[in-house]
Short mmCIF file of C-alpha atoms and ligand atoms in Angstrom, two decimals:
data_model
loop_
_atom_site.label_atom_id
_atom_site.label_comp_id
_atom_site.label_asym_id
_atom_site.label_seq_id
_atom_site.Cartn_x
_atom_site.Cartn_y
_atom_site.Cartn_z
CA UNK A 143 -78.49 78.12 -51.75
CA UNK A 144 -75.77 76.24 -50.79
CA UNK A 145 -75.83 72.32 -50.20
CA UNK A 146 -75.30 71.43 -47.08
CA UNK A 147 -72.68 69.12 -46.31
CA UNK A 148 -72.85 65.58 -46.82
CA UNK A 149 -72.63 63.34 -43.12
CA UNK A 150 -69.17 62.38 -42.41
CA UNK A 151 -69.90 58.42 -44.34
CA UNK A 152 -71.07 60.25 -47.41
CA UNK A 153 -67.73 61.84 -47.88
CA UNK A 154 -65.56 59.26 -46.68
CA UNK A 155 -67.04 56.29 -48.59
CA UNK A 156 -69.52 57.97 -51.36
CA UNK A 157 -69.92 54.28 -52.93
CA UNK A 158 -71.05 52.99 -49.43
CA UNK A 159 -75.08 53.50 -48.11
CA UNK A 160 -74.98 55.05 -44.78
CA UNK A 161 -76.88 52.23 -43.75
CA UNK A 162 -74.56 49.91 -44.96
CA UNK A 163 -71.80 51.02 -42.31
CA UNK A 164 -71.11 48.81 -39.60
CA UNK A 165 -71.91 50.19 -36.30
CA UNK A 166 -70.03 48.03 -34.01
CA UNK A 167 -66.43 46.74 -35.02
CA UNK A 168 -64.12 44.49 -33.35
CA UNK A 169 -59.80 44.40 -34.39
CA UNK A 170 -57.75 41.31 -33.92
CA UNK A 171 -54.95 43.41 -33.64
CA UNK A 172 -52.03 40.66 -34.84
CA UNK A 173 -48.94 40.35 -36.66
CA UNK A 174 -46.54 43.16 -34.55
CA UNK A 175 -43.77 40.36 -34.01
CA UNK A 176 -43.75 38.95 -37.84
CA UNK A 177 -43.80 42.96 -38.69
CA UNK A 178 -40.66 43.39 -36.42
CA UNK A 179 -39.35 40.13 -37.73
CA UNK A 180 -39.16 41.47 -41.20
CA UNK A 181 -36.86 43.57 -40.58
CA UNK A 182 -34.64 41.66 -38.38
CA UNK A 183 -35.67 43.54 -35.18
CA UNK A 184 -36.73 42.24 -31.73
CA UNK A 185 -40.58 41.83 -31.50
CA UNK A 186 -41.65 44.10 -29.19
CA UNK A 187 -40.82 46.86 -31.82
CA UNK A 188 -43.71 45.76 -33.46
CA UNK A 189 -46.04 46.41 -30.52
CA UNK A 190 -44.61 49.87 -29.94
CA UNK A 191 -45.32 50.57 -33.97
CA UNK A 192 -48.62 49.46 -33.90
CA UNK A 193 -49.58 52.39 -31.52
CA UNK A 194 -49.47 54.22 -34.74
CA UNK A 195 -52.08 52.26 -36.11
CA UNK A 196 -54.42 52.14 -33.73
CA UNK A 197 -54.62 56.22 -33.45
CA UNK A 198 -54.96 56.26 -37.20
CA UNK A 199 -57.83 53.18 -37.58
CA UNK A 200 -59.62 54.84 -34.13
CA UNK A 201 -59.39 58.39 -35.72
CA UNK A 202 -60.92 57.31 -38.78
CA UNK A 203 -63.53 54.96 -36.95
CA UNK A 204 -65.00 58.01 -35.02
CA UNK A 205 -65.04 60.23 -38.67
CA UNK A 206 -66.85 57.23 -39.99
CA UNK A 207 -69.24 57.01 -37.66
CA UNK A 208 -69.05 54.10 -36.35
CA UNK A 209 -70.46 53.75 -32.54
CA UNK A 210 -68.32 51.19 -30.54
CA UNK A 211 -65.00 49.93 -31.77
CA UNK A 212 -63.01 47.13 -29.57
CA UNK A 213 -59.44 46.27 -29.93
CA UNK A 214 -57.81 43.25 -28.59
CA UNK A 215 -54.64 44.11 -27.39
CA UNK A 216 -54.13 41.43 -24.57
CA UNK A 217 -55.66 38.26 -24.20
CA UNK A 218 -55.72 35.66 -20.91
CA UNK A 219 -53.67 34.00 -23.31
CA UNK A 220 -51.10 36.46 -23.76
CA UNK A 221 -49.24 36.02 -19.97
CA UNK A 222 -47.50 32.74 -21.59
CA UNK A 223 -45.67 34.89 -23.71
CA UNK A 224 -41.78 35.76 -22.29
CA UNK A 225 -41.78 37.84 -19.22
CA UNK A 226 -40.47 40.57 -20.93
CA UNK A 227 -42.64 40.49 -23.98
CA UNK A 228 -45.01 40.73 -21.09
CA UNK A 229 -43.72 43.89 -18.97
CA UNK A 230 -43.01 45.97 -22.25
CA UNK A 231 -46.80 45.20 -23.37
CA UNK A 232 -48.17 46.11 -19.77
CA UNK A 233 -45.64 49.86 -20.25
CA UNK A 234 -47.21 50.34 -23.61
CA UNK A 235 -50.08 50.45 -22.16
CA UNK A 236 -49.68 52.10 -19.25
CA UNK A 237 -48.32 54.90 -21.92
CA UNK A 238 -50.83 54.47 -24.40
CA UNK A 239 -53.69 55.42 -21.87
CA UNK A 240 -51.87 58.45 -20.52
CA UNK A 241 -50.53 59.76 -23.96
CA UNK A 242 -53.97 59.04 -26.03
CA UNK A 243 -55.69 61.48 -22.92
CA UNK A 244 -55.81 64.60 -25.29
CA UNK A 245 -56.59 63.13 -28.56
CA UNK A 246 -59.54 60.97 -26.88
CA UNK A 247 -60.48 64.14 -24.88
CA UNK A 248 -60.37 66.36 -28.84
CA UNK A 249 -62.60 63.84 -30.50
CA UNK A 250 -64.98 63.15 -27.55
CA UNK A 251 -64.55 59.01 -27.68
CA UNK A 252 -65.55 57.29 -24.65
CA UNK A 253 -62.23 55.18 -23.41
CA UNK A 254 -63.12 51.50 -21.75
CA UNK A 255 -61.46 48.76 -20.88
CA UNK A 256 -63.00 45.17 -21.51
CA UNK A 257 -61.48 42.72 -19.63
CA UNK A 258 -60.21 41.39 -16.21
CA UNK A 259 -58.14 44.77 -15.40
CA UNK A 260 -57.69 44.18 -12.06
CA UNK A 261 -55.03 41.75 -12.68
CA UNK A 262 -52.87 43.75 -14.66
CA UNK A 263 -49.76 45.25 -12.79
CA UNK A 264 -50.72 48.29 -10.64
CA UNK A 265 -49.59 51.04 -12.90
CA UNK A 266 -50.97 50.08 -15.83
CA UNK A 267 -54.55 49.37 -14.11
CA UNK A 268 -54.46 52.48 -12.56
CA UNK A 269 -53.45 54.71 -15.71
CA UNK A 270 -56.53 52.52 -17.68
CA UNK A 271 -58.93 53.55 -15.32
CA UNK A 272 -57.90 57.50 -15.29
CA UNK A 273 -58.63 57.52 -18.90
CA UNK A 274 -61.96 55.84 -18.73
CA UNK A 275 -62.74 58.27 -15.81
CA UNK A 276 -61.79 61.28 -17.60
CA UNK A 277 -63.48 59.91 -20.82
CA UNK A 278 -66.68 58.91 -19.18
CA UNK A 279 -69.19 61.73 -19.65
CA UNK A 280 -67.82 62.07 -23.92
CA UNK A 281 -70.97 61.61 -26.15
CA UNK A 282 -68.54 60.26 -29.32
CA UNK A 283 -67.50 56.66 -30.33
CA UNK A 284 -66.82 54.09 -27.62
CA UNK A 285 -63.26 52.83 -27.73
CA UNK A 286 -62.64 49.59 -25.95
CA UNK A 287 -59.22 48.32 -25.50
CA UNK A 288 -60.15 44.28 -24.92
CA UNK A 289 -57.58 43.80 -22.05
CA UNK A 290 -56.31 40.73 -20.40
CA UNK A 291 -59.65 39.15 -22.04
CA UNK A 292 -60.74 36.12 -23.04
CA UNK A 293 -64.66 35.48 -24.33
CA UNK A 294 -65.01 32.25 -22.53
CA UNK A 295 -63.74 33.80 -19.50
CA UNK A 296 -65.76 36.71 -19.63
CA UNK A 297 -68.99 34.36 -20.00
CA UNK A 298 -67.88 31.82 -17.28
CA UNK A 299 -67.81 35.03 -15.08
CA UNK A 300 -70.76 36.22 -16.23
CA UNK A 301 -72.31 32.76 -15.45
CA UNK A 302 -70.54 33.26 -12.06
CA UNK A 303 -72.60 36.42 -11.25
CA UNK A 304 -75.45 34.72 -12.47
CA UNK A 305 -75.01 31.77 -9.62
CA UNK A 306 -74.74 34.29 -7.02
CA UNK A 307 -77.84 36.37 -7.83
CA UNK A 308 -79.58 33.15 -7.96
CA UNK A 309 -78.61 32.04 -4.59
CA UNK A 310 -79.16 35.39 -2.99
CA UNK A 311 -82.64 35.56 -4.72
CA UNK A 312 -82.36 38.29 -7.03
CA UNK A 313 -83.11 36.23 -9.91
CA UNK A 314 -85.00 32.84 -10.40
CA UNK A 315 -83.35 30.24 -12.39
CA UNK A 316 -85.96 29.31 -14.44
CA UNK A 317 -85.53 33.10 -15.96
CA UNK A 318 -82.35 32.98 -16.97
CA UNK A 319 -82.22 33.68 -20.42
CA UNK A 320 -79.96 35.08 -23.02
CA UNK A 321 -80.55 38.78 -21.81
CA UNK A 322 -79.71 37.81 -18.02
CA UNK A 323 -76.15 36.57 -18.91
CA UNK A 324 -75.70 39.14 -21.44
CA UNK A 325 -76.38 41.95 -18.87
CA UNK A 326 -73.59 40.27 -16.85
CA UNK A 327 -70.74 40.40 -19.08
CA UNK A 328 -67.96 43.18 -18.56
CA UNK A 329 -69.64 45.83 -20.53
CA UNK A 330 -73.40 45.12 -20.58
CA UNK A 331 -74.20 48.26 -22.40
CA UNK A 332 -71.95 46.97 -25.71
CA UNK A 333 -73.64 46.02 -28.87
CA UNK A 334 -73.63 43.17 -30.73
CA UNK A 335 -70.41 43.57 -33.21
CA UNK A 336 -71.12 43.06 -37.07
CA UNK A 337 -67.82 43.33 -37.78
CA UNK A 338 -64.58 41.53 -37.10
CA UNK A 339 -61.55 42.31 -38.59
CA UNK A 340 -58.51 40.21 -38.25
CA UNK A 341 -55.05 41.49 -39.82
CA UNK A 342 -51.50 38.94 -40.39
CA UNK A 343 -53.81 36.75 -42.33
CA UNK A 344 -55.08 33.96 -38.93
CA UNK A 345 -57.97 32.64 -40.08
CA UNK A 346 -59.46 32.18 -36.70
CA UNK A 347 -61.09 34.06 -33.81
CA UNK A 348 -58.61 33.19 -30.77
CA UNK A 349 -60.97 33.83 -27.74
CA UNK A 350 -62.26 37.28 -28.98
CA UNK A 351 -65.72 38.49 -28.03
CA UNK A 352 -67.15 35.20 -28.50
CA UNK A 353 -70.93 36.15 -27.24
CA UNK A 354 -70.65 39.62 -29.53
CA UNK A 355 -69.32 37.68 -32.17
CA UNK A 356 -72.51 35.66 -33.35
CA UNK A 357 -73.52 37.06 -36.21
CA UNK A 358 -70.56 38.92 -37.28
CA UNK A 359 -68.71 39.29 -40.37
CA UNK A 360 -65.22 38.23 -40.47
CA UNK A 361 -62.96 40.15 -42.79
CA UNK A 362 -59.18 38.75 -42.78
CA UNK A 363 -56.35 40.85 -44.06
CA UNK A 364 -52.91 40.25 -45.18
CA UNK A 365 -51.78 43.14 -44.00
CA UNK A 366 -49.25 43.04 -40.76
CA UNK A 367 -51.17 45.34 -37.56
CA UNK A 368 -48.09 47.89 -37.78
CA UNK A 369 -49.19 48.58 -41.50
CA UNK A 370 -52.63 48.65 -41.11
CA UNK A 371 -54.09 52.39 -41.61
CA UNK A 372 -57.33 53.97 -42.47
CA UNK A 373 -57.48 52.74 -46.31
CA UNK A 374 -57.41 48.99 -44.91
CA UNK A 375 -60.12 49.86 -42.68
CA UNK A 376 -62.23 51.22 -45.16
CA UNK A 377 -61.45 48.57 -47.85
CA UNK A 378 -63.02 46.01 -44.25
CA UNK A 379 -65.95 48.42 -44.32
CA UNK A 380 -66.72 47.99 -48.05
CA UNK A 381 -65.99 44.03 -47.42
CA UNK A 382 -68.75 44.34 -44.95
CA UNK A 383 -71.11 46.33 -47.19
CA UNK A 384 -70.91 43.79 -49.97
CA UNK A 385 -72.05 41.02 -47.81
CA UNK A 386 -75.54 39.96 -47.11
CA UNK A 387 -76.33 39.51 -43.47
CA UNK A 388 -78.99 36.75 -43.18
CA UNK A 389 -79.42 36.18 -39.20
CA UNK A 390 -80.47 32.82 -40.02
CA UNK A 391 -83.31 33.76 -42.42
CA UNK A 392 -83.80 33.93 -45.76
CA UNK A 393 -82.93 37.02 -48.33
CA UNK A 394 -85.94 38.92 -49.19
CA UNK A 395 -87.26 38.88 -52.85
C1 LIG B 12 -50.37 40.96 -31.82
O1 LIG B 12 -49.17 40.68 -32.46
C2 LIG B 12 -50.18 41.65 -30.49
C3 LIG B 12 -50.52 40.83 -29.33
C4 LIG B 12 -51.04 39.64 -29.36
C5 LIG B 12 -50.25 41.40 -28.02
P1 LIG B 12 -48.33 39.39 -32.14
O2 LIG B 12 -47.38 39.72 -31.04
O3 LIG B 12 -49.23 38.23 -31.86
O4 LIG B 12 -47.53 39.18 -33.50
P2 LIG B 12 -47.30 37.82 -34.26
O5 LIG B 12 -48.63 37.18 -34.47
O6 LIG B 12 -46.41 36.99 -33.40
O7 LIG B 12 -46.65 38.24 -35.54
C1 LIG B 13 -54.72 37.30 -30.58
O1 LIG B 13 -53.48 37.21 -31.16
C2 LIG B 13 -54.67 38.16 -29.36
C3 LIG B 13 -54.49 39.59 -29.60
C4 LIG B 13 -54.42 40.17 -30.77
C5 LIG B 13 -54.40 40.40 -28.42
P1 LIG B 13 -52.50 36.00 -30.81
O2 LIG B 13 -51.30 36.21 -31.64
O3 LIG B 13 -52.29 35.92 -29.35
O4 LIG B 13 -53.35 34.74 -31.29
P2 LIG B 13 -52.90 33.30 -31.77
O5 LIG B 13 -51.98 32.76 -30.72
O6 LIG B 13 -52.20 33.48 -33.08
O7 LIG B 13 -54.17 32.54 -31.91
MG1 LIG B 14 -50.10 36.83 -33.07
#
């Protein structure tokens, strides 16, 4: 009788356990301009090759198995950057949402944004929310596009919404706990991430997820965001493997 086939981990990653694979993992998408930069080019050619790498590392995500997977491809941070730096990003991803339709539509991922979108230029907000519309009802991986987002701000505005049901009496403030602010960040129903990945070698978080974050693994690569492709994610996923997750207690045995 024939074996049947292996799940998807298995045969991606035979020397990883199943249980081992990360089901949540966030990108610091970084190092387009040095990329560009390298070979004398203007920056912004960086950004426009890193679409490349983000079809490639989601792609391989969803074969992987893994649930939710965020990238940060704007922060609040991001609008100090030249104006035009600016209005090329904001086309890219006006593009990115409309082109991506059929390939997120093919491998039934769930498209959301994370992030204050309503302050992005018209076009691109409106072409963002088509594809989480037409996305919605997929039963595949969650892809989040972290957009003109910053972790404090998304907890001060949580905290916000918090205030306000307090005065109007739809919560008491004594009950505020941990699972009342988390249900009012952007995307309540997102996980916890265990892993972070951050490419172009920054050791440091810069504003990403920072309630998700807690207890995550950091993995840093060397490796420039245009470059990265579905080997450097699964050499992060074996990283991740290898580590012992402790959640502040001790290691059994
Ligand atoms: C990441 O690449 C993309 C965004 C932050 C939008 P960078 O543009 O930050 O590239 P480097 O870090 O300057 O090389
Ligand atoms: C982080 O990269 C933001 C994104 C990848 C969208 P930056 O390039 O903006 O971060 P810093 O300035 O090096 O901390
Ligand atoms: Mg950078």
């Amino acid at each position: 009788m024939a074996k049947a086939p292996a799940p998807f981990p298995q045969r991606i990653l035979p020397d990883v356990r199943a249980s081992k694979i990360p089901a949540s993992i966030g990108i610091i998408m970084d190092g387009n301009g040095r990329w560009a930069r390298r070979f004398g080019w203007e920056r912004v050619r960086g950004h426009t090759a890193g679409i490349d790498s983000v079809r490639d590392t989601a792609r391989a995500a969803a074969e992987l198995g893994i649930k939710e997977l965020t990238l940060y491809a704007f922060s609040v941070e991001n609008w100090k950057r030249p104006r035009r730096e600016v209005t090329y990003l904001m086309e890219l991803l006006r593009k990115f949402a409309i082109d991506e339709r059929a390939e997120i539509e093919k491998n039934g991922i769930v498209f959301r944004t994370l992030g204050r979108i309503d302050e992005l230029p018209e076009k691109t907000k409106s072409a963002l929310r088509e594809s989480e519309r037409l996305s919605a009802d997929n039963d595949g991986m969650v892809l989040r596009l972290a957009l003109n987002y910053g972790g404090r701000t998304e907890i001060a505005d949580a905290a916000k919404q918090l205030a306000r049901d307090a005065v109007a009496g739809r919560i008491d403030a004594e009950s505020i706990d941990e699972a009342a602010l988390a249900e009012r960040l952007y995307d309540p129903s997102m996980r916890d991430v265990d892993l972070v990945v951050r490419t172009a070698s920054e050791m440091r978080v810069s504003n990403f997820l920072l309630w998700q974050i807690s207890y995550a693994e950091i993995v840093v690569t060397d490796v420039l965001w245009p470059d990265f492709r579905r080997e450097h994610l699964y050499a992060a996923v074996r990283e991740f493997a290898s580590r012992e997750r402790r959640f502040g207690g001790l290691v059994k045995g």
